[in-house]
Amino acid sequence: TQLLEQSPQFLSIQEGENLTVYCNSSSVFSSLQWYRQEPGEGPVLLVTVVTGGEVKKLKRLTFQFGDARKDSSLHITAAQPGDTGLYLCAGESHNTDKLIFGTGTRLQVFP
Amino acid sequence: EPEVTQTPSHQVTQMGQEVILRCVPISNHLYFYWYRQILGQKVEFLVSFYNNEISEKSEIFDDQFSVERPDGSNFTLKIRSTKLEDSAMYFCASTIGRNTEAFFGQGTRLTVV
């Protein structure tokens, strides 16, 4: 069974701080996606990383895929209250259509 | 911007009743999915559907569940005899191809009482 563990589970920080969320597995994935989910809504895709070692930047968000394609991280620089939400990683394998979702990291940024 | 739409947004049903959750995927997408998220838990895959048939399903997707694409636009999830533990948010998703970006609907909150 493929599992994705995210850490930390909860994170409360002040506006302006930096943070990193980790997504780890013992399985190899062909790609890994990061989503953000607001209460009562569906996950919204932020980025997809495909190549081992790949780094993608989306404004203040930096995503990295591990060299072995088993783990990923999301780094937010100078967090803002608008970054508050549930962040989910989700992995995909070549031989399957489904996404395996991580356990989620709930981020709260206080002004 | 094209989006996946789901109806209803909230459904309350009595245990043992049948429910049908509806989804309209993005029009040029070819792969359709249902996921569920029990309150406080992670998003779980239920089933994928391609070319008018189920391509993959999880162990959650037992004989009580079925999916259908009755016309060119709708994609439905039916639960034949609901149980209390079926209470969850149900998300529909679609992709244009295999292993491409998944777009999720806003979800249907199913409450079984």
PDB file of C-alpha atoms in Angstrom:
ATOM      1  CA  THR A   1       0.000   0.000   0.000  1.00  0.00           C
ATOM      2  CA  GLN A   2       1.358   3.391  -0.981  1.00  0.00           C
ATOM      3  CA  LEU A   3       1.244   5.994   1.783  1.00  0.00           C
ATOM      4  CA  LEU A   4       2.181   9.655   1.881  1.00  0.00           C
ATOM      5  CA  GLU A   5       2.905  11.174   5.268  1.00  0.00           C
ATOM      6  CA  GLN A   6       2.896  14.923   5.652  1.00  0.00           C
ATOM      7  CA  SER A   7       4.541  16.893   8.424  1.00  0.00           C
ATOM      8  CA  PRO A   8       3.800  18.884  10.335  1.00  0.00           C
ATOM      9  CA  GLN A   9       0.111  18.094  10.678  1.00  0.00           C
ATOM     10  CA  PHE A  10      -0.653  21.584  11.998  1.00  0.00           C
ATOM     11  CA  LEU A  11       1.312  24.797  11.714  1.00  0.00           C
ATOM     12  CA  SER A  12       0.474  28.198  13.204  1.00  0.00           C
ATOM     13  CA  ILE A  13       2.794  31.048  12.373  1.00  0.00           C
ATOM     14  CA  GLN A  14       2.928  34.831  12.241  1.00  0.00           C
ATOM     15  CA  GLU A  15       2.725  36.787   9.021  1.00  0.00           C
ATOM     16  CA  GLY A  16       6.162  37.207   7.479  1.00  0.00           C
ATOM     17  CA  GLU A  17       7.616  33.921   8.729  1.00  0.00           C
ATOM     18  CA  ASN A  18       8.936  31.191   6.471  1.00  0.00           C
ATOM     19  CA  LEU A  19       7.786  27.594   6.645  1.00  0.00           C
ATOM     20  CA  THR A  20       8.366  24.202   5.068  1.00  0.00           C
ATOM     21  CA  VAL A  21       5.907  21.345   4.722  1.00  0.00           C
ATOM     22  CA  TYR A  22       7.189  17.843   4.031  1.00  0.00           C
ATOM     23  CA  CYS A  23       5.604  14.967   2.154  1.00  0.00           C
ATOM     24  CA  ASN A  24       7.323  11.591   2.556  1.00  0.00           C
ATOM     25  CA  SER A  25       6.804   8.070   1.316  1.00  0.00           C
ATOM     26  CA  SER A  26       8.655   4.779   1.016  1.00  0.00           C
ATOM     27  CA  SER A  27       7.171   4.409  -2.486  1.00  0.00           C
ATOM     28  CA  VAL A  28       8.339   5.925  -5.742  1.00  0.00           C
ATOM     29  CA  PHE A  29       5.893   8.117  -7.610  1.00  0.00           C
ATOM     30  CA  SER A  30       5.935   9.143 -11.271  1.00  0.00           C
ATOM     31  CA  SER A  31       4.700  12.584 -10.286  1.00  0.00           C
ATOM     32  CA  LEU A  32       3.634  14.471  -7.230  1.00  0.00           C
ATOM     33  CA  GLN A  33       1.032  17.180  -7.020  1.00  0.00           C
ATOM     34  CA  TRP A  34       0.431  19.812  -4.364  1.00  0.00           C
ATOM     35  CA  TYR A  35      -3.077  21.038  -3.671  1.00  0.00           C
ATOM     36  CA  ARG A  36      -4.603  23.635  -1.417  1.00  0.00           C
ATOM     37  CA  GLN A  37      -8.047  23.060   0.009  1.00  0.00           C
ATOM     38  CA  GLU A  38     -10.312  25.671   1.592  1.00  0.00           C
ATOM     39  CA  PRO A  39     -13.054  24.598   4.045  1.00  0.00           C
ATOM     40  CA  GLY A  40     -16.068  23.192   2.211  1.00  0.00           C
ATOM     41  CA  GLU A  41     -14.343  23.201  -1.163  1.00  0.00           C
ATOM     42  CA  GLY A  42     -12.466  20.781  -3.338  1.00  0.00           C
ATOM     43  CA  PRO A  43      -8.664  20.623  -3.634  1.00  0.00           C
ATOM     44  CA  VAL A  44      -7.177  23.169  -6.035  1.00  0.00           C
ATOM     45  CA  LEU A  45      -3.990  22.208  -7.842  1.00  0.00           C
ATOM     46  CA  LEU A  46      -0.944  24.363  -7.110  1.00  0.00           C
ATOM     47  CA  VAL A  47       1.811  22.513  -8.956  1.00  0.00           C
ATOM     48  CA  THR A  48       2.905  19.181 -10.393  1.00  0.00           C
ATOM     49  CA  VAL A  49       6.497  17.961 -10.123  1.00  0.00           C
ATOM     50  CA  VAL A  50       7.631  15.124 -12.330  1.00  0.00           C
ATOM     51  CA  THR A  51      11.410  14.858 -12.466  1.00  0.00           C
ATOM     52  CA  GLY A  52      13.551  13.748  -9.518  1.00  0.00           C
ATOM     53  CA  GLY A  53      15.286  16.794  -8.050  1.00  0.00           C
ATOM     54  CA  GLU A  54      12.934  19.185  -9.803  1.00  0.00           C
ATOM     55  CA  VAL A  55      12.313  22.575  -8.200  1.00  0.00           C
ATOM     56  CA  LYS A  56       9.353  24.726  -9.165  1.00  0.00           C
ATOM     57  CA  LYS A  57       8.550  28.209  -7.948  1.00  0.00           C
ATOM     58  CA  LEU A  58       5.136  29.807  -7.784  1.00  0.00           C
ATOM     59  CA  LYS A  59       5.583  33.346  -6.418  1.00  0.00           C
ATOM     60  CA  ARG A  60       6.473  32.839  -2.727  1.00  0.00           C
ATOM     61  CA  LEU A  61       5.988  29.060  -2.910  1.00  0.00           C
ATOM     62  CA  THR A  62       8.859  26.722  -3.783  1.00  0.00           C
ATOM     63  CA  PHE A  63       8.205  23.051  -4.467  1.00  0.00           C
ATOM     64  CA  GLN A  64      10.852  20.371  -4.639  1.00  0.00           C
ATOM     65  CA  PHE A  65      10.654  16.728  -5.698  1.00  0.00           C
ATOM     66  CA  GLY A  66      13.210  14.444  -4.093  1.00  0.00           C
ATOM     67  CA  ASP A  67      15.913  12.869  -6.235  1.00  0.00           C
ATOM     68  CA  ALA A  68      14.462   9.402  -5.653  1.00  0.00           C
ATOM     69  CA  ARG A  69      10.894  10.630  -6.343  1.00  0.00           C
ATOM     70  CA  LYS A  70       9.741   9.435  -2.920  1.00  0.00           C
ATOM     71  CA  ASP A  71       9.395  12.760  -1.164  1.00  0.00           C
ATOM     72  CA  SER A  72       8.604  16.407  -1.742  1.00  0.00           C
ATOM     73  CA  SER A  73       8.612  19.684   0.111  1.00  0.00           C
ATOM     74  CA  LEU A  74       6.721  22.943  -0.063  1.00  0.00           C
ATOM     75  CA  HIS A  75       8.467  26.064   1.221  1.00  0.00           C
ATOM     76  CA  ILE A  76       6.579  29.319   1.701  1.00  0.00           C
ATOM     77  CA  THR A  77       8.548  32.536   2.081  1.00  0.00           C
ATOM     78  CA  ALA A  78       7.111  35.461   4.049  1.00  0.00           C
ATOM     79  CA  ALA A  79       3.785  33.785   4.745  1.00  0.00           C
ATOM     80  CA  GLN A  80       0.641  35.880   4.534  1.00  0.00           C
ATOM     81  CA  PRO A  81      -2.811  35.364   6.108  1.00  0.00           C
ATOM     82  CA  GLY A  82      -4.092  34.528   2.633  1.00  0.00           C
ATOM     83  CA  ASP A  83      -1.868  31.418   2.663  1.00  0.00           C
ATOM     84  CA  THR A  84      -4.039  29.925   5.408  1.00  0.00           C
ATOM     85  CA  GLY A  85      -5.531  26.592   4.359  1.00  0.00           C
ATOM     86  CA  LEU A  86      -5.056  22.854   4.118  1.00  0.00           C
ATOM     87  CA  TYR A  87      -2.116  21.804   1.961  1.00  0.00           C
ATOM     88  CA  LEU A  88      -2.216  18.342   0.428  1.00  0.00           C
ATOM     89  CA  CYS A  89       0.380  16.419  -1.489  1.00  0.00           C
ATOM     90  CA  ALA A  90      -0.791  13.671  -3.819  1.00  0.00           C
ATOM     91  CA  GLY A  91       1.275  11.100  -5.661  1.00  0.00           C
ATOM     92  CA  GLU A  92       0.639   9.294  -8.886  1.00  0.00           C
ATOM     93  CA  SER A  93       2.202   6.115 -10.274  1.00  0.00           C
ATOM     94  CA  HIS A  94       2.659   5.045 -13.896  1.00  0.00           C
ATOM     95  CA  ASN A  95       0.530   1.927 -13.560  1.00  0.00           C
ATOM     96  CA  THR A  96      -2.515   3.537 -12.020  1.00  0.00           C
ATOM     97  CA  ASP A  97      -5.012   6.339 -12.641  1.00  0.00           C
ATOM     98  CA  LYS A  98      -5.552   7.279  -9.029  1.00  0.00           C
ATOM     99  CA  LEU A  99      -4.017   9.909  -6.792  1.00  0.00           C
ATOM    100  CA  ILE A 100      -2.737   8.876  -3.382  1.00  0.00           C
ATOM    101  CA  PHE A 101      -3.271  11.799  -1.071  1.00  0.00           C
ATOM    102  CA  GLY A 102      -1.122  12.745   1.887  1.00  0.00           C
ATOM    103  CA  THR A 103      -2.403  13.256   5.395  1.00  0.00           C
ATOM    104  CA  GLY A 104      -2.494  17.040   4.964  1.00  0.00           C
ATOM    105  CA  THR A 105      -0.947  20.053   6.688  1.00  0.00           C
ATOM    106  CA  ARG A 106      -3.263  22.658   8.103  1.00  0.00           C
ATOM    107  CA  LEU A 107      -1.591  26.063   7.998  1.00  0.00           C
ATOM    108  CA  GLN A 108      -2.786  29.100   9.936  1.00  0.00           C
ATOM    109  CA  VAL A 109      -1.042  32.417   9.332  1.00  0.00           C
ATOM    110  CA  PHE A 110      -1.858  35.145  11.836  1.00  0.00           C
ATOM    111  CA  PRO A 111      -1.611  38.840  10.907  1.00  0.00           C
TER     112      PRO A 111
ATOM    113  CA  GLU B   1     -12.603  29.092 -16.866  1.00  0.00           C
ATOM    114  CA  PRO B   2     -13.901  25.523 -17.234  1.00  0.00           C
ATOM    115  CA  GLU B   3     -14.696  23.793 -13.970  1.00  0.00           C
ATOM    116  CA  VAL B   4     -16.099  20.593 -12.534  1.00  0.00           C
ATOM    117  CA  THR B   5     -19.521  21.134 -10.995  1.00  0.00           C
ATOM    118  CA  GLN B   6     -21.230  18.932  -8.438  1.00  0.00           C
ATOM    119  CA  THR B   7     -24.801  18.776  -7.203  1.00  0.00           C
ATOM    120  CA  PRO B   8     -26.189  18.864  -4.644  1.00  0.00           C
ATOM    121  CA  SER B   9     -23.736  20.694  -2.414  1.00  0.00           C
ATOM    122  CA  HIS B  10     -25.262  19.040   0.641  1.00  0.00           C
ATOM    123  CA  GLN B  11     -27.414  15.919   0.917  1.00  0.00           C
ATOM    124  CA  VAL B  12     -28.955  14.529   4.069  1.00  0.00           C
ATOM    125  CA  THR B  13     -30.375  11.030   3.841  1.00  0.00           C
ATOM    126  CA  GLN B  14     -31.655   8.312   6.128  1.00  0.00           C
ATOM    127  CA  MET B  15     -29.643   5.170   6.629  1.00  0.00           C
ATOM    128  CA  GLY B  16     -30.641   2.541   4.088  1.00  0.00           C
ATOM    129  CA  GLN B  17     -31.767   5.027   1.473  1.00  0.00           C
ATOM    130  CA  GLU B  18     -30.268   5.320  -1.990  1.00  0.00           C
ATOM    131  CA  VAL B  19     -28.469   8.498  -3.004  1.00  0.00           C
ATOM    132  CA  ILE B  20     -27.176   9.728  -6.326  1.00  0.00           C
ATOM    133  CA  LEU B  21     -24.433  12.314  -6.417  1.00  0.00           C
ATOM    134  CA  ARG B  22     -24.048  14.186  -9.670  1.00  0.00           C
ATOM    135  CA  CYS B  23     -21.065  15.683 -11.417  1.00  0.00           C
ATOM    136  CA  VAL B  24     -20.504  17.527 -14.672  1.00  0.00           C
ATOM    137  CA  PRO B  25     -16.819  17.104 -15.582  1.00  0.00           C
ATOM    138  CA  ILE B  26     -14.917  19.528 -17.796  1.00  0.00           C
ATOM    139  CA  SER B  27     -16.271  19.015 -21.300  1.00  0.00           C
ATOM    140  CA  ASN B  28     -13.163  17.819 -23.151  1.00  0.00           C
ATOM    141  CA  HIS B  29     -11.895  15.611 -20.315  1.00  0.00           C
ATOM    142  CA  LEU B  30     -11.864  11.867 -20.808  1.00  0.00           C
ATOM    143  CA  TYR B  31     -11.085  10.445 -17.336  1.00  0.00           C
ATOM    144  CA  PHE B  32     -13.443  10.811 -14.406  1.00  0.00           C
ATOM    145  CA  TYR B  33     -12.977  10.068 -10.745  1.00  0.00           C
ATOM    146  CA  TRP B  34     -14.740   9.978  -7.425  1.00  0.00           C
ATOM    147  CA  TYR B  35     -12.907  10.575  -4.164  1.00  0.00           C
ATOM    148  CA  ARG B  36     -14.230  10.930  -0.653  1.00  0.00           C
ATOM    149  CA  GLN B  37     -13.018  12.689   2.460  1.00  0.00           C
ATOM    150  CA  ILE B  38     -14.399  11.679   5.828  1.00  0.00           C
ATOM    151  CA  LEU B  39     -14.337  14.593   8.256  1.00  0.00           C
ATOM    152  CA  GLY B  40     -10.829  15.070   9.624  1.00  0.00           C
ATOM    153  CA  GLN B  41      -9.344  12.357   7.435  1.00  0.00           C
ATOM    154  CA  LYS B  42      -7.438  12.323   4.186  1.00  0.00           C
ATOM    155  CA  VAL B  43      -8.874  12.307   0.684  1.00  0.00           C
ATOM    156  CA  GLU B  44      -9.382   8.711  -0.493  1.00  0.00           C
ATOM    157  CA  PHE B  45      -9.733   7.375  -4.025  1.00  0.00           C
ATOM    158  CA  LEU B  46     -12.955   5.528  -4.807  1.00  0.00           C
ATOM    159  CA  VAL B  47     -13.109   4.879  -8.537  1.00  0.00           C
ATOM    160  CA  SER B  48     -11.859   5.975 -11.942  1.00  0.00           C
ATOM    161  CA  PHE B  49     -13.871   5.787 -15.149  1.00  0.00           C
ATOM    162  CA  TYR B  50     -12.709   5.901 -18.749  1.00  0.00           C
ATOM    163  CA  ASN B  51     -14.266   4.962 -22.062  1.00  0.00           C
ATOM    164  CA  ASN B  52     -17.593   4.191 -20.395  1.00  0.00           C
ATOM    165  CA  GLU B  53     -16.235   1.687 -17.941  1.00  0.00           C
ATOM    166  CA  ILE B  54     -14.556   1.518 -14.568  1.00  0.00           C
ATOM    167  CA  SER B  55     -10.781   1.478 -15.018  1.00  0.00           C
ATOM    168  CA  GLU B  56      -9.842   1.170 -11.361  1.00  0.00           C
ATOM    169  CA  LYS B  57     -11.571   1.007  -7.994  1.00  0.00           C
ATOM    170  CA  SER B  58     -10.549   0.878  -4.364  1.00  0.00           C
ATOM    171  CA  GLU B  59     -11.657  -1.591  -1.705  1.00  0.00           C
ATOM    172  CA  ILE B  60     -14.025   1.105  -0.426  1.00  0.00           C
ATOM    173  CA  PHE B  61     -15.950   0.886  -3.694  1.00  0.00           C
ATOM    174  CA  ASP B  62     -17.958  -2.240  -2.893  1.00  0.00           C
ATOM    175  CA  ASP B  63     -21.215  -3.547  -4.360  1.00  0.00           C
ATOM    176  CA  GLN B  64     -23.169  -0.720  -2.728  1.00  0.00           C
ATOM    177  CA  PHE B  65     -21.479   1.788  -5.039  1.00  0.00           C
ATOM    178  CA  SER B  66     -21.923   2.270  -8.752  1.00  0.00           C
ATOM    179  CA  VAL B  67     -21.000   4.910 -11.297  1.00  0.00           C
ATOM    180  CA  GLU B  68     -22.593   5.875 -14.539  1.00  0.00           C
ATOM    181  CA  ARG B  69     -22.202   8.330 -17.356  1.00  0.00           C
ATOM    182  CA  PRO B  70     -25.820   8.422 -18.519  1.00  0.00           C
ATOM    183  CA  ASP B  71     -25.286  11.067 -21.193  1.00  0.00           C
ATOM    184  CA  GLY B  72     -22.442  13.075 -22.686  1.00  0.00           C
ATOM    185  CA  SER B  73     -22.057  15.400 -19.736  1.00  0.00           C
ATOM    186  CA  ASN B  74     -23.084  13.888 -16.399  1.00  0.00           C
ATOM    187  CA  PHE B  75     -21.101  11.469 -14.248  1.00  0.00           C
ATOM    188  CA  THR B  76     -22.947  10.023 -11.268  1.00  0.00           C
ATOM    189  CA  LEU B  77     -22.099   8.096  -8.131  1.00  0.00           C
ATOM    190  CA  LYS B  78     -24.868   5.977  -6.649  1.00  0.00           C
ATOM    191  CA  ILE B  79     -24.853   4.514  -3.174  1.00  0.00           C
ATOM    192  CA  ARG B  80     -27.567   1.887  -3.015  1.00  0.00           C
ATOM    193  CA  SER B  81     -28.163   1.565   0.712  1.00  0.00           C
ATOM    194  CA  THR B  82     -26.385   4.233   2.680  1.00  0.00           C
ATOM    195  CA  LYS B  83     -24.676   3.533   5.989  1.00  0.00           C
ATOM    196  CA  LEU B  84     -23.728   5.979   8.729  1.00  0.00           C
ATOM    197  CA  GLU B  85     -20.064   5.556   7.797  1.00  0.00           C
ATOM    198  CA  ASP B  86     -20.779   6.787   4.250  1.00  0.00           C
ATOM    199  CA  SER B  87     -21.075  10.305   5.678  1.00  0.00           C
ATOM    200  CA  ALA B  88     -18.296  12.289   4.010  1.00  0.00           C
ATOM    201  CA  MET B  89     -17.461  14.902   1.415  1.00  0.00           C
ATOM    202  CA  TYR B  90     -17.546  13.321  -2.021  1.00  0.00           C
ATOM    203  CA  PHE B  91     -15.413  14.933  -4.696  1.00  0.00           C
ATOM    204  CA  CYS B  92     -15.646  14.402  -8.405  1.00  0.00           C
ATOM    205  CA  ALA B  93     -12.560  15.049 -10.522  1.00  0.00           C
ATOM    206  CA  SER B  94     -11.692  14.898 -14.198  1.00  0.00           C
ATOM    207  CA  THR B  95      -8.533  14.840 -16.286  1.00  0.00           C
ATOM    208  CA  ILE B  96      -7.943  15.312 -19.979  1.00  0.00           C
ATOM    209  CA  GLY B  97      -5.661  12.297 -20.123  1.00  0.00           C
ATOM    210  CA  ARG B  98      -4.026   9.696 -17.934  1.00  0.00           C
ATOM    211  CA  ASN B  99      -1.564  11.088 -15.392  1.00  0.00           C
ATOM    212  CA  THR B 100      -2.489  14.689 -16.216  1.00  0.00           C
ATOM    213  CA  GLU B 101      -3.666  17.449 -13.921  1.00  0.00           C
ATOM    214  CA  ALA B 102      -6.805  16.627 -11.979  1.00  0.00           C
ATOM    215  CA  PHE B 103      -9.512  19.247 -11.574  1.00  0.00           C
ATOM    216  CA  PHE B 104     -11.808  18.763  -8.595  1.00  0.00           C
ATOM    217  CA  GLY B 105     -15.376  19.855  -8.030  1.00  0.00           C
ATOM    218  CA  GLN B 106     -16.446  21.661  -4.883  1.00  0.00           C
ATOM    219  CA  GLY B 107     -17.809  18.474  -3.399  1.00  0.00           C
ATOM    220  CA  THR B 108     -21.082  17.107  -2.065  1.00  0.00           C
ATOM    221  CA  ARG B 109     -21.371  16.802   1.681  1.00  0.00           C
ATOM    222  CA  LEU B 110     -23.318  13.611   2.356  1.00  0.00           C
ATOM    223  CA  THR B 111     -24.770  13.199   5.821  1.00  0.00           C
ATOM    224  CA  VAL B 112     -26.370   9.863   6.662  1.00  0.00           C
ATOM    225  CA  VAL B 113     -28.622   9.937   9.725  1.00  0.00           C
TER     226      VAL B 113
END
